[in-house]
Short mmCIF file of C-alpha atoms and ligand atoms in Angstrom, two decimals:
data_model
loop_
_atom_site.label_atom_id
_atom_site.label_comp_id
_atom_site.label_asym_id
_atom_site.label_seq_id
_atom_site.Cartn_x
_atom_site.Cartn_y
_atom_site.Cartn_z
CA MET A 1 -26.55 16.54 6.93
CA ILE A 2 -23.18 14.65 7.00
CA ALA A 3 -21.99 11.60 4.71
CA GLN A 4 -24.52 12.07 1.72
CA ARG A 5 -21.76 10.29 -0.08
CA PRO A 6 -19.75 7.31 0.95
CA PRO A 7 -16.85 8.45 3.16
CA MET A 8 -13.32 8.38 1.58
CA GLY A 9 -9.88 8.32 2.86
CA PHE A 10 -7.31 6.10 4.90
CA ASN A 11 -7.57 3.84 7.70
CA THR A 12 -4.04 2.71 9.64
CA TRP A 13 -5.34 -0.67 10.45
CA ASN A 14 -4.54 -2.99 7.19
CA THR A 15 -0.94 -1.91 7.02
CA PHE A 16 0.17 -0.52 10.41
CA GLY A 17 -1.68 -2.17 12.86
CA LYS A 18 -0.12 -1.19 16.14
CA ASP A 19 2.85 0.50 14.65
CA ILE A 20 1.03 3.96 14.51
CA SER A 21 2.74 7.32 15.35
CA GLU A 22 1.99 10.97 14.92
CA GLU A 23 4.99 11.07 12.50
CA LEU A 24 3.16 8.38 10.34
CA ILE A 25 0.00 10.19 10.24
CA ARG A 26 1.56 13.48 9.35
CA GLY A 27 3.45 11.86 6.47
CA ILE A 28 0.06 10.44 5.10
CA ALA A 29 -1.75 13.85 5.32
CA ASP A 30 1.09 15.31 3.39
CA CYS A 31 1.04 12.62 0.76
CA PHE A 32 -2.56 12.97 0.46
CA ILE A 33 -1.83 16.50 -0.89
CA GLU A 34 1.36 15.35 -2.67
CA LYS A 35 -0.17 12.54 -4.73
CA GLY A 36 -3.35 14.33 -5.61
CA LEU A 37 -5.38 12.00 -3.41
CA LYS A 38 -7.01 14.88 -1.68
CA ASP A 39 -8.21 16.48 -5.08
CA ALA A 40 -9.44 12.91 -6.08
CA GLY A 41 -11.66 13.02 -2.86
CA TYR A 42 -9.94 11.02 -0.15
CA GLU A 43 -10.22 13.29 2.79
CA TYR A 44 -10.75 11.30 6.22
CA ILE A 45 -7.27 10.09 7.76
CA VAL A 46 -8.48 7.51 10.40
CA ILE A 47 -6.45 6.13 13.37
CA ASP A 48 -7.77 2.67 14.02
CA ASP A 49 -7.08 0.76 17.24
CA CYS A 50 -3.70 1.00 19.51
CA TRP A 51 -3.45 4.81 19.68
CA SER A 52 -3.88 5.20 23.23
CA GLU A 53 -2.21 4.11 26.71
CA LYS A 54 -3.36 0.79 27.87
CA GLU A 55 -5.18 2.15 30.75
CA ARG A 56 -7.28 5.26 31.30
CA ASP A 57 -5.76 7.97 33.11
CA PRO A 58 -6.35 7.25 37.05
CA LYS A 59 -7.26 10.77 38.14
CA THR A 60 -9.35 11.82 35.26
CA GLY A 61 -10.70 8.62 34.06
CA LYS A 62 -10.19 9.67 30.27
CA ILE A 63 -8.49 7.65 27.38
CA VAL A 64 -5.32 9.30 26.93
CA ALA A 65 -3.15 8.93 23.71
CA ASP A 66 0.09 6.86 23.87
CA ARG A 67 2.74 9.08 25.09
CA ARG A 68 5.38 7.78 22.93
CA LYS A 69 3.30 7.23 19.70
CA PHE A 70 1.69 10.57 20.08
CA PRO A 71 3.80 12.94 22.26
CA SER A 72 1.93 16.33 20.90
CA GLY A 73 -1.42 14.69 21.70
CA MET A 74 -4.61 14.13 19.40
CA LYS A 75 -5.57 17.70 19.28
CA ALA A 76 -2.42 18.78 17.69
CA LEU A 77 -2.68 15.92 15.25
CA GLY A 78 -6.37 17.01 14.47
CA ASP A 79 -4.98 20.35 13.78
CA TYR A 80 -2.15 19.45 11.60
CA ILE A 81 -4.77 17.21 9.57
CA HIS A 82 -7.41 20.32 9.36
CA GLU A 83 -4.64 22.60 8.46
CA ARG A 84 -4.48 20.54 5.38
CA GLY A 85 -8.35 20.77 4.43
CA LEU A 86 -8.49 17.11 5.50
CA LYS A 87 -10.58 15.29 8.13
CA PHE A 88 -9.67 13.45 11.09
CA GLY A 89 -10.76 10.00 12.12
CA MET A 90 -10.48 8.27 15.42
CA TYR A 91 -11.42 4.62 16.83
CA SER A 92 -13.13 3.14 19.89
CA CYS A 93 -15.08 0.20 20.88
CA SER A 94 -18.70 -0.24 22.41
CA GLY A 95 -16.96 -2.60 25.00
CA VAL A 96 -14.67 -2.38 27.98
CA ARG A 97 -11.76 -2.99 25.75
CA THR A 98 -11.21 -2.48 22.09
CA CYS A 99 -10.57 -5.49 20.01
CA ALA A 100 -6.59 -5.12 20.56
CA GLY A 101 -7.11 -4.55 24.45
CA TYR A 102 -7.10 -1.01 24.82
CA PRO A 103 -9.85 1.01 26.95
CA GLY A 104 -13.17 0.93 25.23
CA SER A 105 -15.82 3.43 25.78
CA PHE A 106 -18.28 1.29 27.46
CA GLY A 107 -19.98 3.07 30.29
CA HIS A 108 -17.79 6.27 29.17
CA GLU A 109 -19.76 7.04 26.14
CA PHE A 110 -20.68 10.58 26.75
CA GLU A 111 -17.09 11.71 28.16
CA ASP A 112 -15.40 9.97 25.46
CA ALA A 113 -17.30 11.51 22.44
CA ALA A 114 -16.96 14.81 24.26
CA ASP A 115 -13.03 14.21 24.37
CA PHE A 116 -12.94 12.92 20.69
CA ALA A 117 -14.76 16.13 19.68
CA SER A 118 -12.43 18.53 21.63
CA TYR A 119 -9.59 17.01 19.57
CA GLY A 120 -11.28 17.82 16.42
CA CYS A 121 -12.66 14.32 15.51
CA ASP A 122 -14.73 14.15 12.41
CA LEU A 123 -15.38 10.34 12.10
CA LEU A 124 -15.80 7.71 14.90
CA LYS A 125 -15.09 4.03 13.95
CA TYR A 126 -16.87 2.13 16.88
CA ASP A 127 -16.05 -1.48 17.31
CA PHE A 128 -17.75 -4.54 18.75
CA CYS A 129 -15.38 -6.46 21.04
CA PHE A 130 -15.39 -7.04 24.79
CA ARG A 131 -19.07 -6.10 25.18
CA PRO A 132 -21.04 -7.36 28.26
CA ASN A 133 -22.87 -10.38 26.67
CA ASN A 134 -26.12 -9.15 28.69
CA VAL A 135 -26.38 -6.00 26.75
CA GLU A 136 -27.86 -5.90 23.07
CA SER A 137 -25.43 -4.67 20.74
CA LYS A 138 -27.50 -2.12 19.08
CA LEU A 139 -28.28 -0.43 22.33
CA LEU A 140 -24.64 0.51 22.88
CA TYR A 141 -24.60 1.76 19.20
CA ARG A 142 -27.80 4.03 20.04
CA ARG A 143 -25.82 5.21 23.18
CA MET A 144 -22.79 6.32 21.40
CA GLY A 145 -25.03 7.79 18.46
CA MET A 146 -26.58 9.96 20.95
CA ALA A 147 -23.31 10.87 22.63
CA LEU A 148 -21.80 12.10 19.23
CA ARG A 149 -24.54 14.12 18.17
CA GLN A 150 -24.35 15.72 21.86
CA THR A 151 -21.22 17.00 20.98
CA GLY A 152 -22.67 19.49 18.59
CA ARG A 153 -19.86 18.32 16.04
CA ASP A 154 -20.40 16.95 12.86
CA ILE A 155 -19.08 13.50 13.59
CA VAL A 156 -19.61 10.66 10.98
CA PHE A 157 -20.41 7.63 12.99
CA SER A 158 -18.90 4.17 11.66
CA VAL A 159 -20.90 1.42 13.27
CA CYS A 160 -18.48 -1.87 13.09
CA THR A 161 -19.78 -5.01 14.24
CA GLY A 162 -18.06 -6.96 11.86
CA GLY A 163 -21.56 -7.89 10.00
CA MET A 164 -22.77 -9.37 13.44
CA ASP A 165 -26.36 -8.69 14.32
CA HIS A 166 -27.78 -7.40 11.02
CA PRO A 167 -26.38 -4.10 11.02
CA GLU A 168 -28.16 -3.24 7.70
CA ARG A 169 -31.30 -3.43 9.76
CA TRP A 170 -30.65 -0.82 12.47
CA ALA A 171 -27.23 1.17 11.76
CA ARG A 172 -29.24 4.17 10.06
CA SER A 173 -31.62 4.00 13.09
CA VAL A 174 -28.79 4.62 15.54
CA GLY A 175 -27.33 7.50 13.78
CA GLY A 176 -24.96 5.45 12.05
CA HIS A 177 -23.57 6.73 8.74
CA LEU A 178 -21.69 3.53 7.72
CA TYR A 179 -21.91 -0.05 9.02
CA ARG A 180 -19.30 -2.81 8.69
CA SER A 181 -21.39 -5.58 6.84
CA THR A 182 -18.61 -8.33 7.12
CA LEU A 183 -15.82 -9.74 9.07
CA ASP A 184 -12.32 -8.35 8.41
CA ILE A 185 -10.63 -8.12 4.99
CA SER A 186 -7.39 -9.46 4.48
CA ASP A 187 -5.00 -9.12 1.63
CA SER A 188 -5.99 -12.06 -0.65
CA PHE A 189 -8.00 -12.33 -3.85
CA ASP A 190 -10.51 -14.79 -1.95
CA SER A 191 -10.88 -12.41 0.93
CA PHE A 192 -12.44 -9.46 -1.04
CA LYS A 193 -13.96 -11.98 -3.71
CA ASN A 194 -16.00 -13.26 -0.64
CA ILE A 195 -16.84 -10.14 1.02
CA ALA A 196 -18.07 -8.56 -2.37
CA LEU A 197 -20.19 -11.68 -3.38
CA GLY A 198 -21.37 -12.09 0.22
CA GLN A 199 -22.88 -8.52 0.08
CA ALA A 200 -24.21 -8.30 -3.43
CA GLY A 201 -27.62 -9.11 -2.36
CA ASN A 202 -27.65 -6.40 0.41
CA LEU A 203 -26.55 -3.23 -1.61
CA CYS A 204 -30.47 -2.19 -1.85
CA TYR A 205 -29.99 -0.98 1.88
CA THR A 206 -27.34 1.62 1.09
CA ALA A 207 -28.48 5.08 0.59
CA PRO A 208 -27.58 8.76 1.22
CA GLY A 209 -26.51 9.04 4.94
CA CYS A 210 -25.56 5.33 5.76
CA PHE A 211 -23.66 3.02 3.46
CA ASN A 212 -22.76 -0.71 3.38
CA ASP A 213 -19.15 -0.64 4.41
CA LEU A 214 -17.14 -3.58 2.78
CA ASP A 215 -14.25 -2.78 4.75
CA MET A 216 -11.05 -1.05 4.19
CA LEU A 217 -9.20 -1.46 0.66
CA THR A 218 -6.24 -3.65 0.34
CA VAL A 219 -5.32 -2.09 -3.00
CA GLY A 220 -1.43 -1.55 -2.97
CA MET A 221 -0.65 -3.70 -0.26
CA TYR A 222 1.13 -6.27 -2.21
CA GLY A 223 0.92 -8.78 0.98
CA LYS A 224 2.67 -6.18 3.34
CA GLY A 225 1.78 -5.16 6.61
CA ASN A 226 -0.97 -5.80 9.34
CA VAL A 227 -3.46 -7.96 7.24
CA GLY A 228 -1.06 -9.30 4.61
CA ASP A 229 -2.26 -12.71 3.63
CA GLY A 230 -0.17 -13.27 0.67
CA GLY A 231 -1.07 -9.99 -1.35
CA CYS A 232 -3.11 -9.60 -4.68
CA THR A 233 -1.67 -9.07 -8.15
CA THR A 234 -2.28 -5.57 -9.86
CA GLU A 235 -5.03 -6.91 -11.71
CA GLU A 236 -6.89 -8.05 -8.80
CA TYR A 237 -6.52 -4.90 -6.77
CA LYS A 238 -8.01 -3.03 -9.93
CA THR A 239 -11.02 -5.86 -9.73
CA GLN A 240 -11.43 -4.89 -5.95
CA PHE A 241 -11.37 -1.05 -6.72
CA LEU A 242 -13.81 -1.64 -9.39
CA LEU A 243 -16.19 -3.80 -7.25
CA TRP A 244 -15.89 -1.11 -4.26
CA CYS A 245 -16.81 1.73 -6.78
CA LEU A 246 -19.76 0.06 -8.27
CA PHE A 247 -21.11 -1.02 -4.96
CA GLY A 248 -20.91 2.28 -3.56
CA THR A 249 -19.18 1.30 -0.37
CA PRO A 250 -16.72 3.66 1.46
CA LEU A 251 -13.38 4.00 -0.32
CA MET A 252 -10.69 3.71 2.65
CA LEU A 253 -7.35 3.11 1.63
CA GLY A 254 -5.55 0.35 3.52
CA CYS A 255 -2.14 0.30 2.06
CA ASP A 256 0.51 2.62 2.83
CA PRO A 257 -0.60 5.83 0.37
CA ARG A 258 3.00 6.91 0.49
CA THR A 259 4.18 4.20 -1.69
CA LEU A 260 1.57 4.53 -4.39
CA SER A 261 2.73 5.50 -8.09
CA GLY A 262 1.89 4.42 -11.41
CA GLU A 263 -0.72 2.42 -12.44
CA LEU A 264 -2.45 1.94 -9.00
CA LEU A 265 -2.30 5.57 -8.08
CA SER A 266 -4.05 6.58 -11.37
CA LEU A 267 -6.54 3.92 -10.63
CA LEU A 268 -7.39 4.93 -7.19
CA THR A 269 -7.68 8.76 -8.37
CA ASN A 270 -9.56 8.13 -11.40
CA LYS A 271 -12.28 10.43 -11.44
CA LYS A 272 -14.91 8.63 -13.64
CA LEU A 273 -14.71 5.40 -11.42
CA ILE A 274 -15.00 7.65 -8.02
CA ALA A 275 -17.94 9.32 -9.83
CA VAL A 276 -19.88 5.98 -9.85
CA ASN A 277 -19.03 5.40 -6.39
CA ARG A 278 -20.32 8.98 -5.33
CA ASP A 279 -23.23 9.11 -7.85
CA ALA A 280 -25.73 11.40 -5.90
CA GLU A 281 -28.41 9.02 -5.56
CA CYS A 282 -26.50 6.26 -3.92
CA ARG A 283 -28.64 3.40 -5.51
CA GLY A 284 -27.36 -0.16 -4.74
CA ALA A 285 -26.10 -2.23 -7.48
CA PHE A 286 -28.09 -5.53 -8.37
CA GLU A 287 -26.93 -8.85 -10.07
CA ALA A 288 -27.37 -9.03 -13.81
CA SER A 289 -25.60 -11.89 -14.69
CA ALA A 290 -26.32 -13.54 -17.94
CA HIS A 291 -25.60 -17.19 -16.88
CA PRO A 292 -25.39 -17.33 -13.04
CA TRP A 293 -24.84 -21.10 -13.41
CA ILE A 294 -21.32 -20.32 -14.87
CA GLY A 295 -19.16 -19.90 -11.42
CA GLY A 296 -17.67 -16.54 -11.30
CA ARG A 297 -18.76 -14.63 -14.10
CA LYS A 298 -20.50 -11.86 -12.59
CA ALA A 299 -22.47 -8.92 -14.09
CA TYR A 300 -23.80 -6.09 -11.71
CA PHE A 301 -25.98 -3.24 -12.91
CA ARG A 302 -26.52 0.14 -11.08
CA PHE A 303 -29.13 2.88 -11.93
CA LEU A 304 -27.11 6.25 -11.52
CA GLU A 305 -28.33 9.91 -11.62
CA ASP A 306 -29.30 11.66 -14.70
CA GLY A 307 -30.68 8.69 -16.26
CA GLU A 308 -27.31 6.88 -16.44
CA TYR A 309 -26.24 3.61 -15.43
CA ALA A 310 -23.15 1.58 -14.40
CA LEU A 311 -22.48 -1.81 -15.34
CA GLY A 312 -19.75 -4.06 -13.76
CA LEU A 313 -18.36 -7.17 -15.60
CA PHE A 314 -16.26 -9.15 -13.41
CA ASN A 315 -14.44 -12.48 -14.02
CA LEU A 316 -13.94 -13.94 -10.59
CA SER A 317 -13.28 -17.44 -11.87
CA ASP A 318 -9.62 -18.80 -12.48
CA SER A 319 -9.74 -19.09 -15.81
CA ASP A 320 -9.55 -16.56 -18.56
CA GLY A 321 -12.87 -16.18 -20.53
CA GLU A 322 -15.86 -13.85 -21.86
CA VAL A 323 -18.25 -12.35 -19.43
CA PRO A 324 -21.44 -11.70 -20.90
CA PHE A 325 -24.62 -9.48 -20.29
CA TYR A 326 -27.82 -9.55 -21.77
CA LEU A 327 -29.54 -6.17 -21.83
CA TYR A 328 -32.84 -7.55 -20.83
CA SER A 329 -31.31 -8.57 -17.29
CA ALA A 330 -31.17 -5.04 -16.64
CA GLY A 331 -34.64 -4.56 -17.63
CA LEU A 332 -34.31 -3.70 -21.25
CA GLY A 333 -36.58 -5.80 -23.52
CA ASP A 334 -35.64 -6.39 -27.31
CA LEU A 335 -38.86 -4.48 -28.60
CA SER A 336 -38.26 -1.35 -26.25
CA GLY A 337 -36.63 0.49 -29.26
CA TYR A 338 -33.70 1.24 -27.38
CA GLY A 339 -30.24 -0.05 -27.18
CA MET A 340 -27.07 0.75 -24.90
CA VAL A 341 -23.83 2.20 -25.20
CA PHE A 342 -20.95 1.42 -22.92
CA GLU A 343 -17.96 3.57 -22.16
CA ASP A 344 -15.08 1.63 -20.35
CA LEU A 345 -14.07 3.79 -17.39
CA VAL A 346 -10.56 2.64 -17.23
CA THR A 347 -9.64 2.64 -20.88
CA GLY A 348 -11.90 5.31 -22.26
CA GLU A 349 -13.13 2.98 -25.13
CA ARG A 350 -16.89 3.40 -26.12
CA SER A 351 -18.98 0.58 -27.79
CA ASP A 352 -21.19 0.81 -30.79
CA ILE A 353 -24.92 0.56 -30.16
CA ARG A 354 -25.66 -2.90 -28.59
CA LYS A 355 -29.45 -4.07 -28.88
CA ASP A 356 -29.41 -7.09 -26.72
CA TYR A 357 -26.03 -8.39 -25.87
CA PHE A 358 -22.64 -6.98 -24.41
CA SER A 359 -19.49 -8.86 -23.32
CA ALA A 360 -15.94 -8.26 -22.06
CA ASP A 361 -13.05 -10.85 -22.52
CA LEU A 362 -11.44 -10.81 -19.22
CA PRO A 363 -8.45 -12.70 -17.73
CA ALA A 364 -9.28 -14.65 -14.58
CA HIS A 365 -9.89 -12.12 -11.53
CA GLY A 366 -10.23 -9.45 -13.90
CA GLY A 367 -13.01 -6.81 -13.94
CA ALA A 368 -14.27 -3.67 -16.08
CA LEU A 369 -16.35 -0.81 -15.01
CA TYR A 370 -18.59 0.80 -17.64
CA ARG A 371 -20.79 3.89 -17.66
CA VAL A 372 -23.95 2.88 -19.91
CA ARG A 373 -26.37 5.24 -21.99
CA LEU A 374 -29.73 4.41 -23.26
CA VAL A 375 -29.96 5.49 -26.99
CA LYS A 376 -32.96 5.42 -29.25
CA LEU A 377 -32.77 2.91 -32.06
C1 GLA B 1 -11.75 -5.14 14.43
C2 GLA B 1 -12.00 -4.40 13.18
C3 GLA B 1 -11.11 -4.12 12.30
C4 GLA B 1 -9.89 -3.17 13.25
C5 GLA B 1 -9.52 -4.16 14.34
C6 GLA B 1 -8.50 -3.27 15.38
O1 GLA B 1 -11.16 -6.45 14.15
O2 GLA B 1 -13.07 -5.30 12.47
O3 GLA B 1 -11.25 -3.42 11.09
O4 GLA B 1 -10.39 -2.11 13.66
O5 GLA B 1 -10.61 -4.56 15.28
O6 GLA B 1 -8.36 -4.12 16.60
#
């Protein structure tokens, strides 16, 4: 059984797009070790689109690595990543071409899967462009799902339809371990806010073995790279990471991890935040906002293992203000004989016992994530 927790790692697309190379990937693998990212749980290094030559090899029919970008070949790169105790992720597409126009796996699923496995592939992101429009999309994912299993290697199957065709209804059944539930993220507050709000009602489909994928993080990009879009403030990046942790979505870095330092590096490697993301029960968070009619002041609550809980408070509005949470929204009635204590997982601060009400004063676009315990009054 693989992917019993949401996968964590890095993906080239957000920052590097087509500008990828074996040197870059090696540098990122090294930096995973040096910066403590591996120790924090980040393990998959995923090469997204644009890694191959524009055409299959005319003699063998195989997809071949771009000879300039990856002169040593994919197997050597997979070995380099594995030698550092990390995992190797690759990319292909269910259509005849990838989204950026490189050869896709349509009609070649079994050979391609076998080739990827022979390079040491541990995760395959499988995209949705250039599919013949008379073929039902889930059929193509079933096919690749089978081809991957047939390789005999444990390969995480990352179903990427950009949210098309309701993947939450079928991704698990085709062997998928994560499914992209939305269109592509870009590096702006509005982009991640809309993704999070759009999926908040669908988190109940997440469970060990198959996770709702809200797309790669943009934390730390600051507007640079392939999906730039103006960038976010450090406060906004914090909010994004807290949402991704609470929502139990894969934590795939999309920035250049070599540039991470200080506050953002501590945030991204915060073991208590990551423990919420990777809680063994993998239950979905649900909305528990006190005043849903006050735009953007959101509370989400999540049941964790061992009788604990998590609460996220988010001020997604454009003005500073208090974000309230009433305990009854999470199920705790006034006469239950229990209260709650809240531990802020970023500052470490603990609240006193609250019987009915808790709140946080949060800046515009800010957030806070708490571990919650019930206590007998
Ligand atoms: C699609 C995917 C992105 C990325 C690009 C690559 O848009 O949703 O995540 O993989 O293709 O071309």
